[in-house]
Short mmCIF file of C-alpha atoms in Angstrom, two decimals:
data_model
loop_
_atom_site.label_atom_id
_atom_site.label_comp_id
_atom_site.label_asym_id
_atom_site.label_seq_id
_atom_site.Cartn_x
_atom_site.Cartn_y
_atom_site.Cartn_z
CA MET Y 1 0.00 0.00 0.00
CA ARG Y 2 1.34 3.31 -0.97
CA GLN Y 3 1.96 5.69 1.86
CA MET Y 4 1.47 9.43 1.57
CA ALA Y 5 3.41 11.86 3.66
CA PHE Y 6 2.20 15.35 4.51
CA VAL Y 7 4.66 18.02 5.43
CA TRP Y 8 3.38 21.02 7.39
CA ARG Y 9 5.30 24.19 7.03
CA THR Y 10 4.94 26.92 9.59
CA SER Y 11 6.04 30.48 8.98
CA ILE Y 12 6.63 32.87 11.86
CA ILE Y 13 6.54 36.54 11.01
CA ILE Y 14 8.61 38.71 13.28
CA PRO Y 15 7.55 42.37 13.10
CA ASP Y 16 10.03 45.04 12.34
CA ARG Y 17 10.48 46.96 15.60
CA SER Y 18 11.80 49.92 13.73
CA GLN Y 19 8.25 50.65 12.54
CA PRO Y 20 5.66 52.20 14.96
CA LEU Y 21 2.93 49.91 16.28
CA PRO Y 22 -0.58 50.53 14.92
CA GLN Y 23 -3.01 52.45 17.12
CA ILE Y 24 -5.37 49.87 18.62
CA ALA Y 25 -7.32 52.00 21.11
CA PRO Y 26 -9.63 54.57 19.49
CA SER Y 27 -9.37 58.23 20.44
CA ILE Y 28 -11.62 59.30 23.37
CA ALA Y 29 -12.13 62.85 22.03
CA PRO Y 30 -15.26 62.00 20.00
CA ILE Y 31 -16.77 60.27 23.05
CA SER Y 32 -16.13 63.31 25.27
CA ALA Y 33 -17.69 65.58 22.68
CA SER Y 34 -20.76 63.35 22.52
CA ILE Y 35 -21.13 63.48 26.30
CA GLN Y 36 -20.93 67.27 26.28
CA GLU Y 37 -23.52 67.48 23.51
CA ALA Y 38 -25.86 65.20 25.49
CA SER Y 39 -25.37 67.31 28.64
CA MET Y 40 -26.18 70.52 26.77
CA GLY Y 41 -29.25 68.88 25.31
CA ALA Y 42 -30.45 67.82 28.76
CA ARG Y 43 -29.96 71.33 30.10
CA LEU Y 44 -31.87 72.78 27.19
CA LEU Y 45 -34.76 70.39 27.81
CA LEU Y 46 -34.75 71.32 31.52
CA ILE Y 47 -34.87 75.04 30.71
CA ILE Y 48 -37.75 74.47 28.29
CA ALA Y 49 -39.64 72.46 30.93
CA VAL Y 50 -39.15 75.18 33.56
CA LEU Y 51 -40.36 77.86 31.13
CA LEU Y 52 -43.43 75.80 30.30
CA VAL Y 53 -44.27 75.39 33.99
CA LEU Y 54 -43.83 79.13 34.62
CA GLY Y 55 -46.00 79.88 31.61
CA LEU Y 56 -48.76 77.62 32.90
CA LEU Y 57 -48.56 79.26 36.32
CA LEU Y 58 -48.80 82.71 34.74
CA VAL Y 59 -51.84 81.70 32.73
CA SER Y 60 -53.43 80.25 35.88
CA VAL Y 61 -52.85 83.48 37.79
CA VAL Y 62 -54.32 85.57 34.98
CA LEU Y 63 -57.41 83.38 34.82
CA TYR Y 64 -57.69 83.39 38.60
CA VAL Y 65 -57.46 87.17 38.83
CA THR Y 66 -59.93 87.59 35.98
CA PHE Y 67 -62.58 85.15 37.15
CA GLY Y 68 -61.76 84.61 40.85
CA LEU Y 69 -61.92 88.14 42.20
CA ILE Y 70 -64.50 89.19 44.72
CA ARG Y 71 -64.86 92.81 43.73
CA GLY Y 72 -67.30 94.12 46.31
CA SER Y 73 -69.58 95.36 43.57
CA GLY Y 74 -72.91 94.77 45.30
CA GLU Y 75 -75.18 97.34 46.91
CA ALA Y 76 -74.02 99.15 50.03
CA ARG Y 77 -75.21 97.49 53.23
CA SER Y 78 -74.94 98.06 56.96
CA ALA Y 79 -75.16 95.02 59.21
CA THR Y 80 -74.86 94.48 62.96
CA ARG Y 81 -73.25 91.48 64.63
CA ASP Y 82 -74.24 90.23 68.07
CA VAL Y 83 -70.89 90.11 69.91
CA SER Y 84 -70.47 90.21 73.68
CA ASP Y 85 -68.38 89.04 76.64
CA PHE Y 86 -64.99 89.99 75.19
CA THR Y 87 -62.10 92.09 76.47
CA ALA Y 88 -59.67 91.46 73.59
CA VAL Y 89 -59.94 92.08 69.85
CA ASN Y 90 -58.08 90.30 67.05
CA PHE Y 91 -58.60 92.27 63.84
CA THR Y 92 -57.10 90.67 60.71
CA ASN Y 93 -59.31 92.21 58.04
CA TYR Y 94 -58.82 94.96 55.54
CA GLY Y 95 -60.74 98.10 56.45
CA GLU Y 96 -61.20 100.88 58.98
CA MET Y 97 -62.31 100.20 62.55
CA THR Y 98 -63.58 102.76 65.05
CA ILE Y 99 -63.68 101.66 68.70
CA ILE Y 100 -66.15 103.36 71.04
CA GLN Y 101 -65.93 102.64 74.77
CA ASP Y 102 -69.43 103.47 75.99
CA GLY Y 103 -70.44 100.59 78.27
CA THR Y 104 -72.15 98.61 75.50
CA GLU Y 105 -71.04 95.78 73.22
CA GLY Y 106 -71.77 95.37 69.54
CA LEU Y 107 -70.35 95.55 66.04
CA ALA Y 108 -71.66 97.37 62.96
CA ILE Y 109 -70.20 96.72 59.50
CA ASP Y 110 -70.66 99.02 56.52
CA THR Y 111 -69.66 97.55 53.17
CA THR Y 112 -71.20 95.98 50.08
CA GLU Y 113 -73.73 93.18 50.25
CA ASP Y 114 -71.54 90.54 48.63
CA LEU Y 115 -68.63 91.18 51.01
CA LEU Y 116 -70.73 90.96 54.17
CA ALA Y 117 -71.23 87.25 53.60
CA HIS Y 118 -67.47 86.68 53.82
CA ILE Y 119 -66.76 88.55 57.08
CA GLU Y 120 -66.57 86.26 60.11
CA THR Y 121 -66.97 87.43 63.70
CA THR Y 122 -66.43 84.98 66.55
CA VAL Y 123 -65.93 85.29 70.31
CA ARG Y 124 -63.85 82.64 72.02
CA ASP Y 125 -62.21 82.77 75.46
CA GLY Y 126 -62.91 86.48 75.76
CA THR Y 127 -61.39 87.39 72.38
CA LEU Y 128 -63.40 88.82 69.50
CA THR Y 129 -61.89 87.80 66.15
CA ILE Y 130 -62.85 89.64 62.97
CA ARG Y 131 -61.60 88.13 59.74
CA PHE Y 132 -62.55 87.02 56.24
CA ASP Y 133 -63.76 83.48 55.62
CA ASN Y 134 -61.83 80.68 53.90
CA ARG Y 135 -62.29 82.15 50.43
CA PHE Y 136 -59.83 84.87 51.39
CA ARG Y 137 -57.40 82.88 53.55
CA PHE Y 138 -54.39 80.94 52.26
CA PRO Y 139 -54.11 77.96 51.75
CA TYR Y 140 -57.83 77.24 51.68
CA GLY Y 141 -58.51 79.10 48.46
CA PHE Y 142 -57.19 82.64 48.86
CA ARG Y 143 -59.11 85.19 46.79
CA PHE Y 144 -58.17 88.69 45.83
CA LEU Y 145 -60.24 91.50 47.35
CA ARG Y 146 -60.99 94.66 45.41
CA PRO Y 147 -63.73 96.59 47.21
CA PRO Y 148 -64.83 99.86 45.62
CA GLN Y 149 -64.53 101.56 49.00
CA SER Y 150 -63.11 100.76 52.41
CA ILE Y 151 -64.93 98.39 54.74
CA ARG Y 152 -65.92 100.24 57.90
CA TYR Y 153 -66.36 98.66 61.32
CA THR Y 154 -67.81 100.36 64.39
CA LEU Y 155 -67.05 98.39 67.55
CA HIS Y 156 -68.63 99.20 70.92
CA VAL Y 157 -66.76 97.90 73.98
CA LYS Y 158 -67.25 97.89 77.71
CA LYS Y 159 -63.68 96.96 78.59
CA LEU Y 160 -60.67 96.54 76.35
CA GLU Y 161 -57.47 94.90 77.56
CA ALA Y 162 -55.85 93.79 74.29
CA LEU Y 163 -55.94 94.76 70.63
CA ASP Y 164 -54.10 92.75 67.97
CA LEU Y 165 -54.03 94.26 64.48
CA SER Y 166 -52.46 92.38 61.59
CA GLY Y 167 -52.42 93.23 57.92
CA ALA Y 168 -53.14 96.68 56.53
CA GLY Y 169 -56.19 97.70 58.54
CA THR Y 170 -56.58 100.87 60.59
CA VAL Y 171 -57.98 101.21 64.11
CA TYR Y 172 -59.05 104.48 65.71
CA ALA Y 173 -60.38 105.27 69.18
CA GLU Y 174 -61.16 108.74 70.43
CA GLN Y 175 -60.96 107.68 74.07
CA LEU Y 176 -59.94 104.51 75.93
CA THR Y 177 -59.51 103.75 79.62
CA ALA Y 178 -57.88 100.56 80.90
CA ASP Y 179 -55.93 99.36 83.91
CA ARG Y 180 -53.86 97.15 81.61
CA LEU Y 181 -53.73 97.44 77.83
CA ALA Y 182 -51.71 95.49 75.27
CA LEU Y 183 -51.47 96.80 71.71
CA VAL Y 184 -49.96 94.61 68.98
CA GLU Y 185 -49.45 95.83 65.43
CA SER Y 186 -47.94 93.48 62.87
CA GLY Y 187 -47.83 94.31 59.21
CA ALA Y 188 -48.53 97.75 57.76
CA GLY Y 189 -51.58 98.86 59.74
CA THR Y 190 -52.12 101.83 62.05
CA ILE Y 191 -53.51 102.21 65.58
CA THR Y 192 -54.48 105.66 66.86
CA VAL Y 193 -55.90 106.63 70.28
CA ASP Y 194 -56.49 110.33 70.88
CA GLN Y 195 -57.04 110.14 74.64
CA LEU Y 196 -55.69 107.07 76.44
CA THR Y 197 -55.74 106.57 80.18
CA ALA Y 198 -53.88 103.41 81.19
CA GLY Y 199 -52.05 101.97 84.14
CA ASP Y 200 -49.76 99.44 82.49
CA LEU Y 201 -49.35 99.79 78.72
CA ALA Y 202 -47.55 97.23 76.53
CA VAL Y 203 -46.96 97.99 72.84
CA THR Y 204 -45.50 95.60 70.27
CA ILE Y 205 -44.82 96.74 66.70
CA SER Y 206 -43.36 94.54 63.99
CA GLY Y 207 -43.10 95.28 60.31
CA ALA Y 208 -43.96 98.77 59.07
CA GLY Y 209 -46.92 99.58 61.31
CA VAL Y 210 -47.61 102.87 63.09
CA VAL Y 211 -49.03 103.36 66.60
CA THR Y 212 -49.96 106.90 67.66
CA LEU Y 213 -51.04 107.54 71.26
CA ALA Y 214 -51.87 110.55 73.42
CA GLY Y 215 -53.01 110.82 77.03
CA GLN Y 216 -51.30 109.30 80.04
CA ALA Y 217 -50.01 105.96 81.31
CA THR Y 218 -48.28 105.00 84.52
CA HIS Y 219 -45.82 102.67 82.79
CA GLN Y 220 -45.26 101.80 79.16
CA SER Y 221 -43.27 98.92 77.72
CA VAL Y 222 -42.44 99.09 74.01
CA GLN Y 223 -41.04 96.29 71.83
CA MET Y 224 -40.25 97.20 68.22
CA SER Y 225 -38.69 95.43 65.25
CA GLY Y 226 -38.54 96.26 61.57
CA LEU Y 227 -39.55 99.65 60.17
CA GLY Y 228 -42.38 100.55 62.53
CA ASN Y 229 -43.08 103.92 64.12
CA TYR Y 230 -44.24 104.55 67.69
CA ALA Y 231 -45.50 108.12 68.04
CA ALA Y 232 -46.28 108.67 71.73
CA GLY Y 233 -44.76 112.07 72.36
CA ASP Y 234 -48.13 113.22 73.73
CA LEU Y 235 -48.57 110.23 76.04
CA LYS Y 236 -47.27 111.24 79.45
CA SER Y 237 -45.84 108.33 81.43
CA GLN Y 238 -43.96 108.00 84.68
CA THR Y 239 -41.71 105.12 83.66
CA ALA Y 240 -40.91 103.46 80.34
CA GLN Y 241 -38.93 100.60 78.89
CA VAL Y 242 -38.11 100.54 75.17
CA ASN Y 243 -36.43 97.77 73.16
CA LEU Y 244 -35.98 98.71 69.50
CA SER Y 245 -34.26 96.66 66.81
CA GLY Y 246 -34.13 97.37 63.09
CA ALA Y 247 -34.72 100.77 61.49
CA GLY Y 248 -37.88 101.89 63.29
CA SER Y 249 -38.36 104.96 65.45
CA ALA Y 250 -39.99 105.61 68.81
CA THR Y 251 -40.93 108.91 70.46
CA LEU Y 252 -42.04 108.96 74.11
CA TRP Y 253 -42.76 111.27 77.01
CA VAL Y 254 -41.26 110.00 80.27
CA GLU Y 255 -41.00 111.79 83.61
CA GLU Y 256 -39.13 109.49 86.01
CA THR Y 257 -37.14 106.56 84.58
CA LEU Y 258 -36.40 105.33 81.07
CA ALA Y 259 -34.63 102.09 80.12
CA ALA Y 260 -33.76 102.12 76.42
CA THR Y 261 -32.13 99.37 74.35
CA LEU Y 262 -31.35 100.12 70.72
CA SER Y 263 -29.80 97.91 68.05
CA GLY Y 264 -29.57 98.59 64.34
CA ALA Y 265 -30.32 101.88 62.60
CA GLY Y 266 -33.41 102.97 64.53
CA SER Y 267 -33.93 105.92 66.86
CA ILE Y 268 -35.42 106.49 70.30
CA ASN Y 269 -36.46 110.06 71.15
CA TYR Y 270 -37.95 111.15 74.44
CA TYR Y 271 -39.43 114.21 76.11
CA GLY Y 272 -38.94 114.93 79.79
CA SER Y 273 -35.94 114.58 82.06
CA PRO Y 274 -36.07 110.98 83.30
CA GLN Y 275 -33.22 109.04 84.83
CA THR Y 276 -32.02 107.12 81.79
CA THR Y 277 -30.35 103.74 81.39
CA SER Y 278 -29.39 103.00 77.81
CA SER Y 279 -27.69 100.33 75.73
CA LYS Y 280 -26.88 100.94 72.08
CA SER Y 281 -25.32 98.96 69.23
CA GLY Y 282 -25.21 99.85 65.55
CA VAL Y 283 -25.70 103.30 64.05
CA GLY Y 284 -28.96 104.20 65.80
CA ASP Y 285 -29.44 107.12 68.17
CA ILE Y 286 -31.04 107.75 71.58
CA HIS Y 287 -31.88 111.43 71.83
CA SER Y 288 -33.46 113.74 74.41
CA LEU Y 289 -36.00 116.24 73.07
CA GLY Y 290 -36.02 118.29 76.26
CA ALA Y 291 -38.96 119.30 78.41
CA LYS Y 292 -42.49 118.85 77.13
#
């Protein structure tokens, strides 16, 4: 039998090391550029989404203002509310309030017919609260109020020990007498009493409110912050303590002793020649106005 022989030949190629090796790994520059392009695209989409949301909110506000306003366009009405057994008042509404201390209790409201339905008056634990209903209060469905004229309140009181005014309302009393009286003004409202007779008077002003008092008080304690103004240069007092921070101003009339603490850019001015203890920081000023 004839035998066949196979011969395998193997060739080994040895590369020439004098030549540079081929580049196997691809350049990463195109990949980096792609990542940057994707990042810019994502940012652009985010900006577009934010602008769309803001646009929808703007449209919602326009529609709300157009169709959600309570304009106070009804006929003028005067209504009375049966309120009694209170010595404190919490007034959070827009409008003008006149307080009459004549030994009776009651509240009269002069406004338009459609607004009367949204004014709430409640007495709880000796405090009379006057406010708008849920249609005006955040977050229960706040509505804008555009009355054609101011809402007027006439409040008759037997005894008043505390008055808390918030918002932009105004309160006026021709005459008040109290052993102890606390006045709180927060916001941009005003409280004015032409003839006050008080034993112990405590006044707190925050925000940009104004309290103007005349008459006499045995002792007055004043706490102020923000841009408020306490105008009591015609309120004669024996002793006083004032703590003012911010850029507000206070003017008092003190005969015996005055303790004044001032921080910020505000000012404390006083009539009379009391024995004075003062503490000041910032650029504010404590200044004597001389005899009254």
